[in-house]
Short mmCIF file of C-alpha atoms in Angstrom, two decimals:
data_model
loop_
_atom_site.label_atom_id
_atom_site.label_comp_id
_atom_site.label_asym_id
_atom_site.label_seq_id
_atom_site.Cartn_x
_atom_site.Cartn_y
_atom_site.Cartn_z
CA UNK A 816 0.23 0.10 0.02
CA UNK A 817 0.99 3.45 -0.72
CA UNK A 818 3.08 4.53 2.37
CA UNK A 819 1.05 7.90 2.46
CA UNK A 820 -2.51 6.88 1.02
CA UNK A 821 -5.37 9.58 0.29
CA UNK A 822 -7.26 9.34 3.69
CA UNK A 823 -11.18 10.05 3.31
CA UNK A 824 -12.85 11.76 6.52
CA UNK A 825 -16.65 11.06 6.16
CA UNK A 826 -19.07 13.18 7.92
CA UNK A 827 -22.85 12.62 7.73
CA UNK A 828 -24.40 15.56 9.32
CA UNK A 829 -27.85 16.39 10.31
CA UNK A 830 -28.32 19.77 12.71
CA UNK A 831 -25.09 19.28 13.86
CA UNK A 832 -23.63 22.88 12.70
CA UNK A 833 -22.94 24.11 16.33
CA UNK A 834 -20.06 21.72 16.18
CA UNK A 835 -19.24 21.07 12.63
CA UNK A 836 -16.48 23.49 12.39
CA UNK A 837 -14.68 22.09 15.50
CA UNK A 838 -15.04 18.60 13.84
CA UNK A 839 -13.51 19.94 10.53
CA UNK A 840 -10.51 21.86 12.38
CA UNK A 841 -9.77 18.80 13.80
CA UNK A 842 -8.76 17.12 10.83
CA UNK A 843 -7.23 20.40 9.38
CA UNK A 844 -4.60 20.03 12.34
CA UNK A 845 -3.69 16.40 11.61
CA UNK A 846 -0.19 15.58 11.53
CA UNK A 847 -0.99 13.23 8.57
CA UNK A 848 -1.50 15.96 5.56
CA UNK A 849 -3.10 13.93 2.99
CA UNK A 850 -6.86 13.98 3.50
CA UNK A 851 -9.98 14.91 2.20
CA UNK A 852 -13.49 15.72 3.98
CA UNK A 853 -16.64 14.34 2.66
CA UNK A 854 -19.37 15.84 4.04
CA UNK A 855 -22.90 14.80 3.32
CA UNK A 856 -26.11 16.79 4.82
CA UNK A 857 -29.24 15.13 5.55
CA UNK A 858 -31.58 17.60 5.22
CA UNK A 859 -30.14 19.82 7.87
CA UNK A 860 -32.61 22.92 8.94
CA UNK A 861 -30.09 24.50 11.45
CA UNK A 862 -26.97 26.78 10.49
CA UNK A 863 -25.17 23.95 8.79
CA UNK A 864 -25.39 25.87 5.89
CA UNK A 865 -23.33 28.84 7.16
CA UNK A 866 -20.87 26.62 8.12
CA UNK A 867 -21.00 25.02 4.55
CA UNK A 868 -20.41 28.50 3.32
CA UNK A 869 -17.24 28.96 5.31
CA UNK A 870 -15.64 25.90 3.60
CA UNK A 871 -16.62 26.57 0.24
CA UNK A 872 -13.22 27.60 -0.88
CA UNK A 873 -11.31 24.55 0.83
CA UNK A 874 -9.73 22.06 -2.08
CA UNK A 875 -9.84 19.61 0.52
CA UNK A 876 -13.30 19.73 1.33
CA UNK A 877 -16.59 18.43 -0.24
CA UNK A 878 -20.30 18.98 0.74
CA UNK A 879 -22.94 17.52 -0.88
CA UNK A 880 -26.61 17.91 0.49
CA UNK A 881 -29.23 14.94 0.01
CA UNK A 882 -31.85 17.48 -0.39
CA UNK A 883 -34.22 16.25 2.06
CA UNK A 884 -33.65 13.78 5.50
CA UNK A 885 -32.90 10.09 4.15
CA UNK A 886 -31.37 8.71 7.31
CA UNK A 887 -28.32 7.53 8.64
CA UNK A 888 -28.07 4.54 6.40
CA UNK A 889 -28.57 6.29 3.35
CA UNK A 890 -26.45 9.13 4.16
CA UNK A 891 -23.33 7.21 5.51
CA UNK A 892 -23.65 5.12 2.22
CA UNK A 893 -23.38 8.08 0.26
CA UNK A 894 -20.64 9.00 1.98
CA UNK A 895 -18.41 6.26 1.17
CA UNK A 896 -19.67 6.49 -2.60
CA UNK A 897 -18.42 9.97 -2.42
CA UNK A 898 -15.16 9.17 -1.15
CA UNK A 899 -11.89 9.16 -3.13
CA UNK A 900 -9.68 7.98 -0.44
CA UNK A 901 -7.72 4.53 -0.16
CA UNK A 902 -8.50 4.89 3.41
CA UNK A 903 -11.95 5.88 4.81
CA UNK A 904 -13.28 6.60 8.41
CA UNK A 905 -16.08 8.05 10.00
CA UNK A 906 -16.58 11.05 12.03
CA UNK A 907 -19.11 12.34 13.90
CA UNK A 908 -20.18 15.94 13.36
CA UNK A 909 -20.28 16.89 16.84
CA UNK A 910 -16.86 15.06 17.70
CA UNK A 911 -13.23 15.76 16.92
CA UNK A 912 -9.91 13.64 16.40
CA UNK A 913 -6.83 13.72 18.19
CA UNK A 914 -4.03 15.38 16.10
CA UNK A 915 -2.16 11.87 15.40
CA UNK A 916 -5.36 9.85 14.80
CA UNK A 917 -4.92 9.69 10.53
CA UNK A 918 -1.09 9.05 11.05
CA UNK A 919 -1.74 6.22 13.93
CA UNK A 920 -4.55 4.59 11.85
CA UNK A 921 -2.37 4.94 8.26
CA UNK A 922 0.44 3.31 10.39
CA UNK A 923 -1.88 0.54 11.21
CA UNK A 924 -3.13 -0.05 7.71
CA UNK A 925 0.49 -0.33 6.38
CA UNK A 926 1.74 -2.50 8.99
CA UNK A 927 -1.36 -5.00 8.83
CA UNK A 928 -2.38 -4.85 4.90
CA UNK A 929 -4.42 -7.93 5.53
CA UNK A 930 -7.07 -5.83 7.61
CA UNK A 931 -10.40 -4.47 6.03
CA UNK A 932 -10.84 -2.00 9.64
CA UNK A 933 -8.89 -0.74 12.48
CA UNK A 934 -10.30 0.19 15.85
CA UNK A 935 -9.08 2.31 17.96
CA UNK A 936 -9.80 4.11 21.73
CA UNK A 937 -11.65 7.10 22.73
CA UNK A 938 -12.42 9.85 25.59
CA UNK A 939 -16.03 10.32 26.96
CA UNK A 940 -16.14 14.05 27.04
CA UNK A 941 -18.63 16.50 28.37
CA UNK A 942 -20.32 18.89 26.32
CA UNK A 943 -17.16 21.28 26.37
CA UNK A 944 -15.09 18.25 25.24
CA UNK A 945 -13.66 17.87 28.80
CA UNK A 946 -12.89 14.26 29.19
CA UNK A 947 -15.15 12.26 31.59
CA UNK A 948 -13.96 8.59 30.98
CA UNK A 949 -11.94 6.20 28.64
CA UNK A 950 -13.27 3.35 26.28
CA UNK A 951 -12.53 0.17 26.96
CA UNK A 952 -9.88 -1.50 24.83
CA UNK A 953 -11.72 -4.06 22.86
CA UNK A 954 -10.21 -7.31 23.44
CA UNK A 955 -11.09 -10.07 21.04
CA UNK A 956 -9.92 -13.69 21.80
CA UNK A 957 -8.31 -16.01 19.40
CA UNK A 958 -10.62 -18.16 18.65
CA UNK A 959 -13.61 -15.31 18.37
CA UNK A 960 -14.10 -12.51 15.66
CA UNK A 961 -15.63 -9.20 16.19
CA UNK A 962 -19.46 -10.46 15.69
CA UNK A 963 -19.05 -13.43 17.53
CA UNK A 964 -17.00 -11.81 20.55
CA UNK A 965 -20.62 -10.00 21.24
CA UNK A 966 -19.01 -6.95 22.70
CA UNK A 967 -20.59 -4.28 20.78
CA UNK A 968 -19.89 -1.45 22.58
CA UNK A 969 -19.30 1.92 20.50
CA UNK A 970 -15.91 2.23 18.29
CA UNK A 971 -14.58 5.71 17.90
CA UNK A 972 -12.56 6.44 15.69
CA UNK A 973 -12.48 3.23 12.91
CA UNK A 974 -11.04 3.06 9.67
CA UNK A 975 -11.07 1.21 6.74
CA UNK A 976 -9.73 0.00 3.37
CA UNK A 977 -12.05 1.21 0.57
CA UNK A 978 -11.11 -1.58 -1.26
CA UNK A 979 -12.81 -3.69 1.10
CA UNK A 980 -15.52 -1.92 1.35
CA UNK A 981 -15.98 -2.56 -2.19
CA UNK A 982 -15.97 -6.04 -1.87
CA UNK A 983 -18.97 -6.18 0.42
CA UNK A 984 -22.66 -5.39 -0.19
CA UNK A 985 -22.00 -1.69 1.35
CA UNK A 986 -24.04 0.00 3.99
CA UNK A 987 -27.48 -1.17 4.18
CA UNK A 988 -29.54 2.26 3.08
CA UNK A 989 -32.76 1.17 5.14
CA UNK A 990 -30.86 1.47 8.74
CA UNK A 991 -32.11 4.40 10.92
CA UNK A 992 -29.53 2.85 13.49
CA UNK A 993 -27.03 0.22 14.12
CA UNK A 994 -25.43 1.60 10.82
CA UNK A 995 -21.48 1.48 12.02
CA UNK A 996 -21.89 -2.17 13.21
CA UNK A 997 -23.60 -3.07 9.82
CA UNK A 998 -20.33 -1.90 8.20
CA UNK A 999 -17.94 -3.58 10.71
CA UNK A 1000 -19.80 -6.75 10.42
CA UNK A 1001 -19.49 -6.70 6.49
CA UNK A 1002 -15.97 -5.47 6.46
CA UNK A 1003 -15.09 -8.31 8.75
CA UNK A 1004 -16.44 -10.98 6.61
CA UNK A 1005 -13.97 -9.92 3.71
CA UNK A 1006 -10.90 -9.42 5.91
CA UNK A 1007 -10.00 -9.32 10.05
CA UNK A 1008 -10.31 -6.23 11.95
CA UNK A 1009 -7.29 -4.88 13.68
CA UNK A 1010 -7.33 -3.27 17.47
CA UNK A 1011 -5.24 -0.12 17.72
CA UNK A 1012 -4.50 0.82 21.49
CA UNK A 1013 -4.45 4.55 21.12
CA UNK A 1014 -6.62 7.19 21.92
CA UNK A 1015 -7.31 9.02 18.69
CA UNK A 1016 -11.16 10.59 18.90
CA UNK A 1017 -13.14 12.74 21.20
CA UNK A 1018 -16.65 11.57 21.93
CA UNK A 1019 -19.08 14.49 22.92
CA UNK A 1020 -22.18 14.01 25.01
CA UNK A 1021 -24.66 16.71 24.34
CA UNK A 1022 -28.12 17.60 25.26
CA UNK A 1023 -29.80 16.01 22.28
CA UNK A 1024 -28.26 12.78 22.83
CA UNK A 1025 -29.34 12.74 26.03
CA UNK A 1026 -32.91 13.90 25.37
CA UNK A 1027 -32.93 10.73 22.75
CA UNK A 1028 -32.11 8.47 25.47
CA UNK A 1029 -35.73 7.20 25.19
CA UNK A 1030 -35.30 6.44 21.86
CA UNK A 1031 -33.13 3.22 22.87
CA UNK A 1032 -35.89 0.80 22.01
CA UNK A 1033 -35.61 2.32 18.39
CA UNK A 1034 -31.82 2.03 18.17
CA UNK A 1035 -32.21 -1.70 19.92
CA UNK A 1036 -34.21 -2.58 17.49
CA UNK A 1037 -31.98 -1.75 14.36
CA UNK A 1038 -29.42 -3.09 16.26
CA UNK A 1039 -30.98 -6.63 16.23
CA UNK A 1040 -31.94 -6.48 12.97
CA UNK A 1041 -28.20 -5.58 11.85
CA UNK A 1042 -27.50 -8.60 13.72
CA UNK A 1043 -30.21 -10.90 12.20
CA UNK A 1044 -28.84 -10.11 8.71
CA UNK A 1045 -25.48 -10.91 9.83
CA UNK A 1046 -26.63 -14.41 10.97
CA UNK A 1047 -28.20 -14.84 7.64
CA UNK A 1048 -25.37 -13.69 5.37
CA UNK A 1049 -23.19 -16.18 7.17
CA UNK A 1050 -25.44 -18.99 8.09
CA UNK A 1051 -25.31 -18.88 11.97
CA UNK A 1052 -28.05 -19.37 14.49
CA UNK A 1053 -29.80 -16.22 16.03
CA UNK A 1054 -30.62 -18.24 18.86
CA UNK A 1055 -26.61 -17.32 19.44
CA UNK A 1056 -26.48 -13.86 18.69
CA UNK A 1057 -29.60 -11.59 18.29
CA UNK A 1058 -32.14 -13.70 20.14
CA UNK A 1059 -29.43 -14.14 22.97
CA UNK A 1060 -28.39 -10.33 22.96
CA UNK A 1061 -32.32 -9.82 23.55
CA UNK A 1062 -32.57 -12.29 26.35
CA UNK A 1063 -29.48 -11.12 28.15
CA UNK A 1064 -30.74 -7.37 27.85
CA UNK A 1065 -33.77 -8.36 29.47
CA UNK A 1066 -32.29 -10.24 32.23
CA UNK A 1067 -29.99 -7.34 32.99
CA UNK A 1068 -32.97 -4.94 33.11
CA UNK A 1069 -35.21 -7.64 35.08
CA UNK A 1070 -31.83 -7.60 37.78
CA UNK A 1071 -31.74 -3.92 37.95
CA UNK A 1072 -35.50 -3.82 38.50
CA UNK A 1073 -35.23 -6.16 41.32
CA UNK A 1074 -32.27 -4.54 42.95
CA UNK A 1075 -34.33 -0.97 42.81
CA UNK A 1076 -37.13 -2.85 44.41
CA UNK A 1077 -35.38 -4.61 46.99
CA UNK A 1078 -33.55 -1.15 48.02
CA UNK A 1079 -37.07 0.58 48.24
CA UNK A 1080 -38.17 -2.02 50.26
CA UNK A 1081 -35.37 -1.46 52.57
CA UNK A 1082 -35.53 2.16 52.46
CA UNK A 1083 -39.35 1.94 53.65
CA UNK A 1084 -38.65 -0.13 56.33
CA UNK A 1085 -35.62 1.81 58.01
CA UNK A 1086 -36.18 4.32 60.98
CA UNK A 1087 -35.63 7.29 58.96
CA UNK A 1088 -38.42 6.61 56.32
CA UNK A 1089 -40.53 6.24 59.31
CA UNK A 1090 -40.04 9.01 61.44
CA UNK A 1091 -40.27 11.22 57.78
CA UNK A 1092 -43.54 9.33 57.01
CA UNK A 1093 -44.90 10.40 60.71
CA UNK A 1094 -43.80 13.72 60.54
CA UNK A 1095 -45.22 14.51 57.20
CA UNK A 1096 -48.72 12.73 58.21
CA UNK A 1097 -50.37 15.85 59.02
CA UNK A 1098 -50.04 17.38 55.98
CA UNK A 1099 -50.54 14.32 53.49
CA UNK A 1100 -53.47 14.70 50.96
CA UNK A 1101 -55.73 12.16 52.63
CA UNK A 1102 -55.61 14.72 55.84
CA UNK A 1103 -56.74 17.26 53.79
#
């Protein structure tokens, strides 16, 4: 592989104009200089258009509108289709890369030409990108692969060889969530993945992400769809993967419910609870 291949940074943007320039600037200051940015706008209605105007004269940045909201799967697939790079990687519009991210990933691909995809580690951050926690290092046992290992936590930042992607059927356009897993599972089916034990990304937690927490059922659904389709392609039993994942989640939720219930029972039987109830009794509704 060319020791200095073009690296395409892919940004699927939807209403993240307030953060987008920070993401772009984190690419501009990379120690690795042979890059391009492909931005596909999925019908944003915020100030993203103003940001695009500021980027018009940069020959390394290319912006393509969908015209209307098409969804995550469609937009990310279009990002890859429009990329010219030998290497590609998705950067969320509200996240940033650390300065050596592209150099570290390009080096990993050069040293491991047999792999399709390189994962790395990231920092969890607050809205101001202050570090709050570290991601775990993904460990895949020798007798497992990424899918069968069943450790499906987020991977930021990940990169892949476009010629490996072309050998897959590509990102499924109908997906509304689970798009990254869909990509990684398909890439693994043409070549192995490699885990780089370096921090290359800052992952920002935003109010919009928090407010969308109740949509976890939708996210869960699409992730299970992706895993079901992966089982079908690989001729694996869904009993061992999506169905088992759902079973494990339900069990975990039941255990958490039981713990909360027991804690509530202990609290209600405590002396402090009884004393508080006695003091507040004259003001309770049943006495008004």
